[in-house]
Coordinates of C-alpha atoms and ligand atoms in Angstrom, one line a residue:
X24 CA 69.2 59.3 57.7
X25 CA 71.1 61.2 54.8
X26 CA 70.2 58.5 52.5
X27 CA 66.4 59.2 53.1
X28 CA 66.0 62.4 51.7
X29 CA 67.1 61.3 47.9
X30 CA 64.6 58.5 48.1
X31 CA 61.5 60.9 49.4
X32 CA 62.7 62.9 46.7
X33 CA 62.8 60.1 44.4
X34 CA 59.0 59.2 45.8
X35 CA 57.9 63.0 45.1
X36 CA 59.4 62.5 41.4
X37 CA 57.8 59.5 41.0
X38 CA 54.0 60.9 42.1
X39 CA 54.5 64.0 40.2
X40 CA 55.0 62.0 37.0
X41 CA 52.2 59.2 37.6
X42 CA 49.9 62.4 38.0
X43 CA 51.0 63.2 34.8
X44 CA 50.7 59.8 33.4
X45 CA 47.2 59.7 34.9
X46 CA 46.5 63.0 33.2
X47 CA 47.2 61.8 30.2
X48 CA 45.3 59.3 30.1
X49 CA 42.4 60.9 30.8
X50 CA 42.9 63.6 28.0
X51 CA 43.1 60.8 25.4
X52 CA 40.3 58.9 26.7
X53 CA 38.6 62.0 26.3
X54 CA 39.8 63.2 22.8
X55 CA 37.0 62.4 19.9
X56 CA 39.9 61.7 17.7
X57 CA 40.6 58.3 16.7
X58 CA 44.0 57.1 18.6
X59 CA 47.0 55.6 16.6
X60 CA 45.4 52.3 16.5
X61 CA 42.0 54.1 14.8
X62 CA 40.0 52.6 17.8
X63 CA 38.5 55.2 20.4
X64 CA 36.1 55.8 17.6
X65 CA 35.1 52.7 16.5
X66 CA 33.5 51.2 19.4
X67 CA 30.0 51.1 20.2
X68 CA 29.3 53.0 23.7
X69 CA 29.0 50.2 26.4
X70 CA 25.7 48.5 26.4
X71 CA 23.4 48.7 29.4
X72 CA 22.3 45.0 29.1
X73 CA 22.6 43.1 32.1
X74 CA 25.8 40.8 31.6
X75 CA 25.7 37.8 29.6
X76 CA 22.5 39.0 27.7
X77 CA 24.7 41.2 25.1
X78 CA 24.9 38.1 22.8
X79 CA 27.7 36.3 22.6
X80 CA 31.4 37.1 21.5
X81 CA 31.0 35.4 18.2
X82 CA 27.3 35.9 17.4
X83 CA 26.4 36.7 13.9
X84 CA 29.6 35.2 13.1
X85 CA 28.8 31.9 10.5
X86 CA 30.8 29.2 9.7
X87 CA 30.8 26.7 6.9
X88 CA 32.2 23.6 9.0
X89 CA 33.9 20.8 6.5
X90 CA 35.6 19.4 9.2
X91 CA 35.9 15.7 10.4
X92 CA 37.5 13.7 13.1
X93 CA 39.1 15.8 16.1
X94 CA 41.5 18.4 15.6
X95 CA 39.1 20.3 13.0
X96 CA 35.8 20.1 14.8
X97 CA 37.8 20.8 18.1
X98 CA 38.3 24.1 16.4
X99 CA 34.6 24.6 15.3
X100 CA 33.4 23.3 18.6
X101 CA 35.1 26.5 20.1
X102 CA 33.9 29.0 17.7
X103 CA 30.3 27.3 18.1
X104 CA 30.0 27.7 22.3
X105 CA 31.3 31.2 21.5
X106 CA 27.9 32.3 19.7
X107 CA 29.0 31.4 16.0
X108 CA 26.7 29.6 14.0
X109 CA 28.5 26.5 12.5
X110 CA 27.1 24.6 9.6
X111 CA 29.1 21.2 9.6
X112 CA 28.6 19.7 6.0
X113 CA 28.9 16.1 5.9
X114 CA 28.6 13.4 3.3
X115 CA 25.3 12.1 3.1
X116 CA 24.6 8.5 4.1
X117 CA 28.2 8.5 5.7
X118 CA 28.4 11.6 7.6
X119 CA 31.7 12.5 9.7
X120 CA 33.4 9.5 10.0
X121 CA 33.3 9.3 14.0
X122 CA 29.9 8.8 14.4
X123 CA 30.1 5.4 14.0
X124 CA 33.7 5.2 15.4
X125 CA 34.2 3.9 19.0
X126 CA 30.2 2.7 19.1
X127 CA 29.3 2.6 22.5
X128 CA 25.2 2.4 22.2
X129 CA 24.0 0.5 19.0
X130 CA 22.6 2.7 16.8
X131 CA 23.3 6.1 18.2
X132 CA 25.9 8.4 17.6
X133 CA 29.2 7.8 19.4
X134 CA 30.9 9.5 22.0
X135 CA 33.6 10.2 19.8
X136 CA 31.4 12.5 17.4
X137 CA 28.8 13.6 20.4
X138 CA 31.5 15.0 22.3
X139 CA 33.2 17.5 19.5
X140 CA 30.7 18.4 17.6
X141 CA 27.9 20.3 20.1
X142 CA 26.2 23.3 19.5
X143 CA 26.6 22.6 15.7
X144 CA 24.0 22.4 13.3
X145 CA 23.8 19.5 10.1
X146 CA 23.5 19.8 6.5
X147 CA 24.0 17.4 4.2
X148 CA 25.6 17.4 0.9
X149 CA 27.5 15.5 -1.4
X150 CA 29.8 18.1 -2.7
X151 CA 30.9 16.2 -5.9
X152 CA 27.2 16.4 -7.0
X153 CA 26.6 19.7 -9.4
X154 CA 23.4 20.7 -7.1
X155 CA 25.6 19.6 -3.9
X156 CA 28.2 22.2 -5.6
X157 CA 25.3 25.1 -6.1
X158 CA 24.6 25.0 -2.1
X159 CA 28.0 24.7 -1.5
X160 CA 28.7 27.9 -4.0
X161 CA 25.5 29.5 -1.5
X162 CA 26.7 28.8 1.4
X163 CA 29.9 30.4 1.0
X164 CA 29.0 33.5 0.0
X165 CA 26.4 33.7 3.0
X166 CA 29.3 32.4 5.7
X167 CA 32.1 34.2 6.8
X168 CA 34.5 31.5 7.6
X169 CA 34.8 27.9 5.9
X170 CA 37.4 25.3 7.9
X171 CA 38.4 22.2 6.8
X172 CA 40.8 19.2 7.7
X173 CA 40.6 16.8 4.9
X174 CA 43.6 15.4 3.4
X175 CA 46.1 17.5 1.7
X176 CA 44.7 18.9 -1.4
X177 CA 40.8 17.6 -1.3
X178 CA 39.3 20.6 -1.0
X179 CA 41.1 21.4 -4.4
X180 CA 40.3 18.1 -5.9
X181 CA 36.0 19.2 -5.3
X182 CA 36.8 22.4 -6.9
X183 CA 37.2 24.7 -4.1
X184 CA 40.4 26.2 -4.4
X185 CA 41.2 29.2 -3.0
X186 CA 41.1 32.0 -6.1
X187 CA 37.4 29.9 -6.3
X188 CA 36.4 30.8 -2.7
X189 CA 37.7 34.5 -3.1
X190 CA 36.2 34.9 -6.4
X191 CA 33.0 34.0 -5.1
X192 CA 33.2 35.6 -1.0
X193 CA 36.8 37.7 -0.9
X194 CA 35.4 38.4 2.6
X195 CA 35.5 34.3 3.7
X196 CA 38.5 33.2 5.8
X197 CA 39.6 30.0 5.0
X198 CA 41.0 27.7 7.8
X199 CA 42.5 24.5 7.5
X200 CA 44.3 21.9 9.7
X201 CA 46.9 19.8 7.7
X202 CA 49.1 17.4 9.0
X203 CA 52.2 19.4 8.0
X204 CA 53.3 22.7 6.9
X205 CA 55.0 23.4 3.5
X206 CA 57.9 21.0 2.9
X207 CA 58.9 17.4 2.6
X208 CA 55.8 16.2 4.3
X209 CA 52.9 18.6 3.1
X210 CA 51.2 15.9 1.4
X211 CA 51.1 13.3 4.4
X212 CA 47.7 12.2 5.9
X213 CA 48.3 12.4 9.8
X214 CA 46.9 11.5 12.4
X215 CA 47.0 12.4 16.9
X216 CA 50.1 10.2 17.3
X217 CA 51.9 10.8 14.2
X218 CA 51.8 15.1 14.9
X219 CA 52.9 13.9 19.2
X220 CA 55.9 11.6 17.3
X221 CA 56.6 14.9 14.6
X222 CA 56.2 17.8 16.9
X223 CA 58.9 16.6 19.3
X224 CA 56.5 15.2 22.1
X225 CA 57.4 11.7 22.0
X226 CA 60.7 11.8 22.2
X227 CA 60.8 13.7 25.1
X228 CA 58.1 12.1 27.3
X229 CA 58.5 8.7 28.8
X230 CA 61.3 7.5 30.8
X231 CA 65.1 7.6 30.3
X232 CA 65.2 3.9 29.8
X233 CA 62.2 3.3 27.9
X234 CA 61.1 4.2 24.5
X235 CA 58.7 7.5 23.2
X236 CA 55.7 7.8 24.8
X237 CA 52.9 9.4 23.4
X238 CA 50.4 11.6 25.9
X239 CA 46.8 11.2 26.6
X240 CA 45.9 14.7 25.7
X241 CA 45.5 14.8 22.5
X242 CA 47.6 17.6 21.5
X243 CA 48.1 16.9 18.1
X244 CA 44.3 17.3 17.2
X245 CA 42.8 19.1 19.6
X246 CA 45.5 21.3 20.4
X247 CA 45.9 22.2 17.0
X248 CA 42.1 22.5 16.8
X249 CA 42.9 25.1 19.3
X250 CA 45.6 27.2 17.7
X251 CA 43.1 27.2 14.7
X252 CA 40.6 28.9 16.7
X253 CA 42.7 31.5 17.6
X254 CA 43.9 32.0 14.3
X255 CA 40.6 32.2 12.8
X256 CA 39.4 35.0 15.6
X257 CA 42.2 37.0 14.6
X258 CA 41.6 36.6 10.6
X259 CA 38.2 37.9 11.5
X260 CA 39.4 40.9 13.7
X261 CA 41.5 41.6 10.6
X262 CA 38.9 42.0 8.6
X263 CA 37.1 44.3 10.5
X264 CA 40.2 46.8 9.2
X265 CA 41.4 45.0 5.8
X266 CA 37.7 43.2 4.3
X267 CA 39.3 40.5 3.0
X268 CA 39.7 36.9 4.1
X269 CA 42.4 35.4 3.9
X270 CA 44.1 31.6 4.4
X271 CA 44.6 30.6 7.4
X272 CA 46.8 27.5 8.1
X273 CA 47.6 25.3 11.8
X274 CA 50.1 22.5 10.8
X275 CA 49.8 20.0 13.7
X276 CA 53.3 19.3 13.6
X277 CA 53.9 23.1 14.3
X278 CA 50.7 23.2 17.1
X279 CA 52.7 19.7 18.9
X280 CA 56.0 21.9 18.4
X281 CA 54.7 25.0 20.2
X282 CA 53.4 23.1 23.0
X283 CA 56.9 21.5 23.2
X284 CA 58.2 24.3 22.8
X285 CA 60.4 24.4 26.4
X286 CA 62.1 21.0 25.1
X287 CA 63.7 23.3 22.0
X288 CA 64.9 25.5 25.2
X289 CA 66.8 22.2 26.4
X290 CA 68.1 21.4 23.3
X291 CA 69.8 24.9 22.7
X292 CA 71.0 24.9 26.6
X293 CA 72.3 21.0 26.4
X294 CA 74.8 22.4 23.7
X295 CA 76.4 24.2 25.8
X296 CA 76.3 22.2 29.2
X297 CA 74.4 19.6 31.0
X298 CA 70.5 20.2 32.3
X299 CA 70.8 20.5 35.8
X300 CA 67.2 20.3 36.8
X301 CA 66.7 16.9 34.9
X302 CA 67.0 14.0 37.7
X303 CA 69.7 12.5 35.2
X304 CA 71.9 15.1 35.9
X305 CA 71.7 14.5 39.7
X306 CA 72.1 10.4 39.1
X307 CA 75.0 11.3 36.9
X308 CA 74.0 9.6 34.0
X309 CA 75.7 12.0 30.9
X310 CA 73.4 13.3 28.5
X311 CA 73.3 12.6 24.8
X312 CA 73.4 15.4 21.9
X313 CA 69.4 15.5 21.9
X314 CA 67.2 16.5 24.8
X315 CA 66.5 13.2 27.2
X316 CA 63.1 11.7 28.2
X317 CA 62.3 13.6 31.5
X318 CA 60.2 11.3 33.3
X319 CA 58.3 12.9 36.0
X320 CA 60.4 16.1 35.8
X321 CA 59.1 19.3 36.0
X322 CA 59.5 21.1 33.1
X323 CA 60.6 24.2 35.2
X324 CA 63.4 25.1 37.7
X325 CA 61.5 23.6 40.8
X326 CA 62.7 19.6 40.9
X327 CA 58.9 17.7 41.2
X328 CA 57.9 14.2 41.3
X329 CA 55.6 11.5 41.2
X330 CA 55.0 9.9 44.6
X331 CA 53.1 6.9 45.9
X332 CA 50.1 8.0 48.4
X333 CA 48.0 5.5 50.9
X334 CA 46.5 2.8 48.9
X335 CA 49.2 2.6 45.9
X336 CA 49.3 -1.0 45.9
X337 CA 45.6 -1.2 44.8
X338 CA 44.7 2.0 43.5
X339 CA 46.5 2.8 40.0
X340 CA 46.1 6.2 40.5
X341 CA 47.1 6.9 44.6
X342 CA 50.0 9.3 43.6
X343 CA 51.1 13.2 43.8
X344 CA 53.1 15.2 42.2
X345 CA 55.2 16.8 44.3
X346 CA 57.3 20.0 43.8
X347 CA 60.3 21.3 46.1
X348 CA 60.1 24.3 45.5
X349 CA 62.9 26.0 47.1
X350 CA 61.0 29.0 48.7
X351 CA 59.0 26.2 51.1
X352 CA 61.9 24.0 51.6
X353 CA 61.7 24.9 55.1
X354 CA 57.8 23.9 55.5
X355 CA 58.3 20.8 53.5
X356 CA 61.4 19.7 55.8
X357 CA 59.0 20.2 58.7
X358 CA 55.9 18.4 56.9
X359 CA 58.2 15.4 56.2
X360 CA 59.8 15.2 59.6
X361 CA 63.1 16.4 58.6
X362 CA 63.2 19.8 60.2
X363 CA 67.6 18.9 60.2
X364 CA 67.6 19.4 56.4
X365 CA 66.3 22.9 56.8
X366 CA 70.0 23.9 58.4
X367 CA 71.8 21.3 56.9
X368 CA 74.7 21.9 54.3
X369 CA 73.8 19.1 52.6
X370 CA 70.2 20.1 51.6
X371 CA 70.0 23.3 53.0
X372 CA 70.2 25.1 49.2
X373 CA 69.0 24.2 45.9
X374 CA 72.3 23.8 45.0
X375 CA 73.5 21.3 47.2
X376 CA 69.9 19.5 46.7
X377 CA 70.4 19.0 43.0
X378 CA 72.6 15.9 43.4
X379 CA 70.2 14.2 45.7
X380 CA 66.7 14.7 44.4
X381 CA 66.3 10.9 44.0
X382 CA 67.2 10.4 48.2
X383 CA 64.7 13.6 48.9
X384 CA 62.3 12.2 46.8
X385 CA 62.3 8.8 48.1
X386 CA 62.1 10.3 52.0
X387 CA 58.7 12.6 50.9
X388 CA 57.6 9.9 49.5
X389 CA 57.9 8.1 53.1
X390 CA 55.9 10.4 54.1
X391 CA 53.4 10.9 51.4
X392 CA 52.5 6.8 51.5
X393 CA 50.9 7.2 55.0
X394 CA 48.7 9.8 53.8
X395 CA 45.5 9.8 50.5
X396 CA 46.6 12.3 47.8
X397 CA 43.9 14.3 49.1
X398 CA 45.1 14.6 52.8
X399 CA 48.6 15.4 51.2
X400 CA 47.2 18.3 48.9
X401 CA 45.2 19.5 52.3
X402 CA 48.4 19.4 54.8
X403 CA 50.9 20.9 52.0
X404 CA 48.2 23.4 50.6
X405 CA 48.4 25.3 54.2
X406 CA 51.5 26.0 54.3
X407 CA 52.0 26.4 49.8
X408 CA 53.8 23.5 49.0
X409 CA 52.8 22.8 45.1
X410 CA 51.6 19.6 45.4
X411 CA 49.0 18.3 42.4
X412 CA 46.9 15.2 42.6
X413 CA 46.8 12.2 40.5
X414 CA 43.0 12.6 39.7
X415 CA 41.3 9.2 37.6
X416 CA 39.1 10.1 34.8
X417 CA 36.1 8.5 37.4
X418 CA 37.2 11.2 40.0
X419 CA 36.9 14.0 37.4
X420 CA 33.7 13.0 35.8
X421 CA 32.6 12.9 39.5
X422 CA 34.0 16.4 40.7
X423 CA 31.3 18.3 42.2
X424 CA 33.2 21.6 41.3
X425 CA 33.5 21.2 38.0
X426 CA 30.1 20.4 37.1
X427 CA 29.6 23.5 39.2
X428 CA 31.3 25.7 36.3
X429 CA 30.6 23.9 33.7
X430 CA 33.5 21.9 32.9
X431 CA 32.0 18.9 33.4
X432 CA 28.2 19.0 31.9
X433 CA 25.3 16.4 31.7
X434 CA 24.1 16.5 27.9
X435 CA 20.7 14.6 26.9
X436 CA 21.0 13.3 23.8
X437 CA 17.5 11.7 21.8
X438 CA 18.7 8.5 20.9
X439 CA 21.6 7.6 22.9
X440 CA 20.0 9.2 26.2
X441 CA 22.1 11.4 29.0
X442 CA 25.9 11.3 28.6
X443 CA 28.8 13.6 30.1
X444 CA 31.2 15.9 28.5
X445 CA 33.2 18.7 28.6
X446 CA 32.4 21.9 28.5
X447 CA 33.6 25.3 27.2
X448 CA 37.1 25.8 29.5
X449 CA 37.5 29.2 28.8
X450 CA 34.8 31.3 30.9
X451 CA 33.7 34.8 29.8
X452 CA 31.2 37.0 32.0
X453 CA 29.4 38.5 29.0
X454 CA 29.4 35.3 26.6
X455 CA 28.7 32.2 28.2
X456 CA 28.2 28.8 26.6
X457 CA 25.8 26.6 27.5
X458 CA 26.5 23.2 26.0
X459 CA 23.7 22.1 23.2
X460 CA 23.6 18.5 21.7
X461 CA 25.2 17.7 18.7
X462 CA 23.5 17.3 15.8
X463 CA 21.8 14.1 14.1
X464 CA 22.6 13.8 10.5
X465 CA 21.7 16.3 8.0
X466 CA 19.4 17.5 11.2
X467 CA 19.5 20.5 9.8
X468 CA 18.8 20.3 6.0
X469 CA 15.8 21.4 5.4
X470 CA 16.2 24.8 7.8
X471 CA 19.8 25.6 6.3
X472 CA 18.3 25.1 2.8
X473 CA 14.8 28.0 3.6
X474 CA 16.3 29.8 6.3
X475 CA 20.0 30.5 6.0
X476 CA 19.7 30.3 1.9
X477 CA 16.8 31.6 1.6
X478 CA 16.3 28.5 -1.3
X479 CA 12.4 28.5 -2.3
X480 CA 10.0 25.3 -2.0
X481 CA 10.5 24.7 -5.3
X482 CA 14.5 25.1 -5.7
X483 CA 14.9 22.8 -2.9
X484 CA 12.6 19.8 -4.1
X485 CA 14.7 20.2 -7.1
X486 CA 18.2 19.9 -4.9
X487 CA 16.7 17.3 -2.6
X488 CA 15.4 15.3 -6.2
X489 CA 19.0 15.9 -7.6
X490 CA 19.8 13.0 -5.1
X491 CA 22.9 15.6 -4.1
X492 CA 21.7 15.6 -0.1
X493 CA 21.2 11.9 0.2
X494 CA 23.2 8.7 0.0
X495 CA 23.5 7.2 -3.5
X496 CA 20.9 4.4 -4.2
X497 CA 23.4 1.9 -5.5
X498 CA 20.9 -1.1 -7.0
X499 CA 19.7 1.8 -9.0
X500 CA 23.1 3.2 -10.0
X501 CA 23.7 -0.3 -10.8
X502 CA 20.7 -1.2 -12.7
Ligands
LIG606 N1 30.9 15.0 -0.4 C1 31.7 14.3 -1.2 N2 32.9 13.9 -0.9 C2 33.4 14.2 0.3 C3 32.6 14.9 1.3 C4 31.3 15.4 0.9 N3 30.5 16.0 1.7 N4 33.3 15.1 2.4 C5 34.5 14.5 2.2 N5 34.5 14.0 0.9 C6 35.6 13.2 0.3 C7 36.8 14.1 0.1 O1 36.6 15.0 -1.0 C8 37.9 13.1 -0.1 O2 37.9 12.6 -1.5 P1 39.1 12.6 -2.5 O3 40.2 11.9 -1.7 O4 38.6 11.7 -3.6 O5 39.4 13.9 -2.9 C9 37.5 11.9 0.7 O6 36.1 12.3 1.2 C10 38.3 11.7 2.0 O7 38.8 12.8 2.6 P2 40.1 12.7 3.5 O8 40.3 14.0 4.2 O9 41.2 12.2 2.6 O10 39.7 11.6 4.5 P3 40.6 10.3 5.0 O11 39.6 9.5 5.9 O12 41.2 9.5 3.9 O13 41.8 10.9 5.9 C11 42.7 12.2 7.7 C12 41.5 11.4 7.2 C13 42.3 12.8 9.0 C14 44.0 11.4 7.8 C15 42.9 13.4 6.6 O14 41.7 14.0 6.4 C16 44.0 14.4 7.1 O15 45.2 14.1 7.0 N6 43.6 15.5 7.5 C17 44.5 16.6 7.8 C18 45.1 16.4 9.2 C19 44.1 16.2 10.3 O16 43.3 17.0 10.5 N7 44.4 15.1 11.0 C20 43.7 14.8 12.2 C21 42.4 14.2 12.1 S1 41.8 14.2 13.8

């Protein structure tokens, strides 16, 4: 009892001084002076329209889009299903190389390109042609950002270096994916597998015994595309205080390295003694001076798995990861038909589990083989054991759910007909994306040339004569 009175005096203290935190609050919410950060002032008062009708988080934000392949228009892809207006330049005749990469229906655009480059709109140029240069010089000082992934030092080699760009716009951003940061490899052209092998991926994925593997996500280009995106809305928000643009740089290497970035945890905490959580440890197999493949590890504290469900033998994909985490141990002893374990010395901590994961395992896994991955994630989701199913590409394209939100979305295209892609994964209440086509080539010529430019009948017939917005006629060249 005489230890109650300190703590409801404690309690008392502790109201008295959230009321006065609460206070405060208020008052500065309240104060018509601009806070330290300069922003009470600066923001608009809420808007009344109804949600989602406010624009969109990037509207009235343009972008002069010189990217190609994945990881840049990844990037541009994002910025464009977040209102921006992007303005891919491509090389006439040829356009971005992946429209005719991977051809799945003869004579349409592929896949490849269909699928990273929605919402976009065409133009195009060849920028190595003086009048190709002149909308080039027009459209940078209309856009606010330009991004680009070409090859290490081809934007310089068509004349648009970076004192050119900020001579002409010193309010344009410039973004650009390279392979590699500064240093021995700067001027290497690199592709998805190469950043995976670079940025530390590979060597850690795959099994102990086998050699690198490589991932299906394509973190190297996309996730870099991604990191670029962020980089690029936070250049912009930048400006808003500074007005200037300024460079703005994702190496893939780095993007691979910060997704990897718990395997550089490993490699500090292997110097100074052996991972327990890796199964290795358990099997007591030592562990070399560099972190090991992990397998099916889990990249956490909680030991997880890969285990065979009903229908393995046939079905490449009847598996589930399991996790034990320790907090269910006692649910999953009962689930598996061990409810012994849960009292047991021998697997009653984590501890004492450690050195057996590969016995528990293989007894879930018993288990898990008379049941579908589905009825396992149904039984285990009751009572919250983690459990995560080995979903096929065919099972995702068909998930009812995800074409729900969006995920998943049905695009019609006019010469290749209906196809499926993904979606914007990042949902916001007041900007949402809806999913547009992507563009045919140089779709969008004639409307970026009047209407963005503001370029008069006459200017353009003169650009589009110039022959520096079409493929090169080579018999004539040649005659
Ligand atoms: N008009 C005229 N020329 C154009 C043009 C246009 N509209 N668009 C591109 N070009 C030219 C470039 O100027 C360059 O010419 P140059 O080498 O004579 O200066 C040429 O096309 C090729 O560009 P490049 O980027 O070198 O393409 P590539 O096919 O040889 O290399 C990559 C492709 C992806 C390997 C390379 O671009 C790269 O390493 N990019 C950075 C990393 C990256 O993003 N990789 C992932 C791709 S998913």
């Amino acid at each position: 009892m005489a230890k109650k009175k300190p703590k409801k005096a404690k309690q008392a203290k502790t109201k008295v001084a959230a009321k006065k935190s609460v206070r405060k609050v208020v008052k500065l919410a309240r104060t018509k002076k601009a806070n330290g950060n300069g922003k009470s002032n600066n923001l608009p008062r809420p808007t009344t329209k109804p949600w989602g009708q406010a624009g969109k988080a990037l509207t009235g934000v343009s972008i002069l889009d010189f990217t190609h392949v994945q990881s840049g228009p990844t990037c541009t892809q994002l910025l464009a299903w977040m209102g921006a207006d992007v303005i891919k330049v491509e090389r006439p005749g040829v356009g971005d190389i992946t429209r005719g990469q991977l051809v799945d229906v003869k004579g349409a655009d592929s896949l490849y390109f269909t699928m990273l480059n929605h919402n976009k709109r065409s133009i195009t140029i060849d920028s190595k042609h003086p009048q190709g240069m002149r909308v080039l010089n027009a459209l940078i000082k209309k856009c606010d950002v330009l991004v680009e992934n070409f090859a290490p030092g081809a934007l310089d080699r068509m004349g648009l270096t970076w004192d050119y760009i900020h001579k002409l716009n010193p309010r344009m951003i410039v973004a650009s994916v390279k392979g590699f940061g500064p240093g021995p490899y700067e001027d290497c052209k690199v592709y998805e597998n190469v950043a995976q092998c670079a940025g530390g991926a590979a060597s850690t994925t795959g099994f102990r015994e086998g050699p690198p593997l490589v991932t299906g996500a394509q973190i190297g280009d996309s996730g870099t595309g991604l990191h670029l995106a962020l980089g690029i809305v936070c250049a912009l928000y930048q400006r808003n205080r500074t007005g200037r643009g300024q460079k703005v740089l994702a190496a893939m290497q780095d993007g691979v390295l910060n997704l990897c970035r718990v395997k550089l945890r490993d490699q500090q905490r292997i110097e100074k003694g052996p991972l327990t959580e890796y199964s290795q440890y358990g099997e007591g197999v030592p562990f070399g001076i560099a972190v090991p493949r992990a397998g099916n590890d889990s990249g956490g504290g909680q030991p997880g798995w890969i285990l065979k469900c009903k229908g393995w033998e046939t079905d490449p994909d009847a598996y589930i990861y399991f996790i034990t985490q320790a907090p269910v141990w006692q649910a999953i002893c009962d689930v598996i038909g061990e409810p012994g374990w849960k009292t047991d010395p021998e697997f009653a901590t984590p501890k004492a589990r450690l050195p057996k994961l590969k016995k528990i395992f293989a007894r879930i896994e018993d288990w898990t083989k008379t049941k579908t991955k589905f009825e396992v994630m149904e039984i285990c989701n009751k009572v919250d054991i983690p459990v995560g199913p080995i979903l096929s590409m065919k099972e995702i394209a068909e998930e009812p759910s995800l074409r729900k939100t969006g995920t998943v979305v049905e695009v019609d295209h006019p010469t290749r007909g209906k196809y499926l892609t993904v979606g914007n994964p990042i949902k916001m209440t007041d900007s949402i994306s809806e999913v547009k086509r992507s563009p045919l080539l140089g779709e969008h010529t004639d409307e970026i040339l009047k209407d963005v430019l503001g370029f008069k009948a006459n200017e353009v017939a003169e650009i589009k004569n110039s022959g520096a917005l079409s493929a090169p006629k080579r018999e004539e060249k040649a005659a």
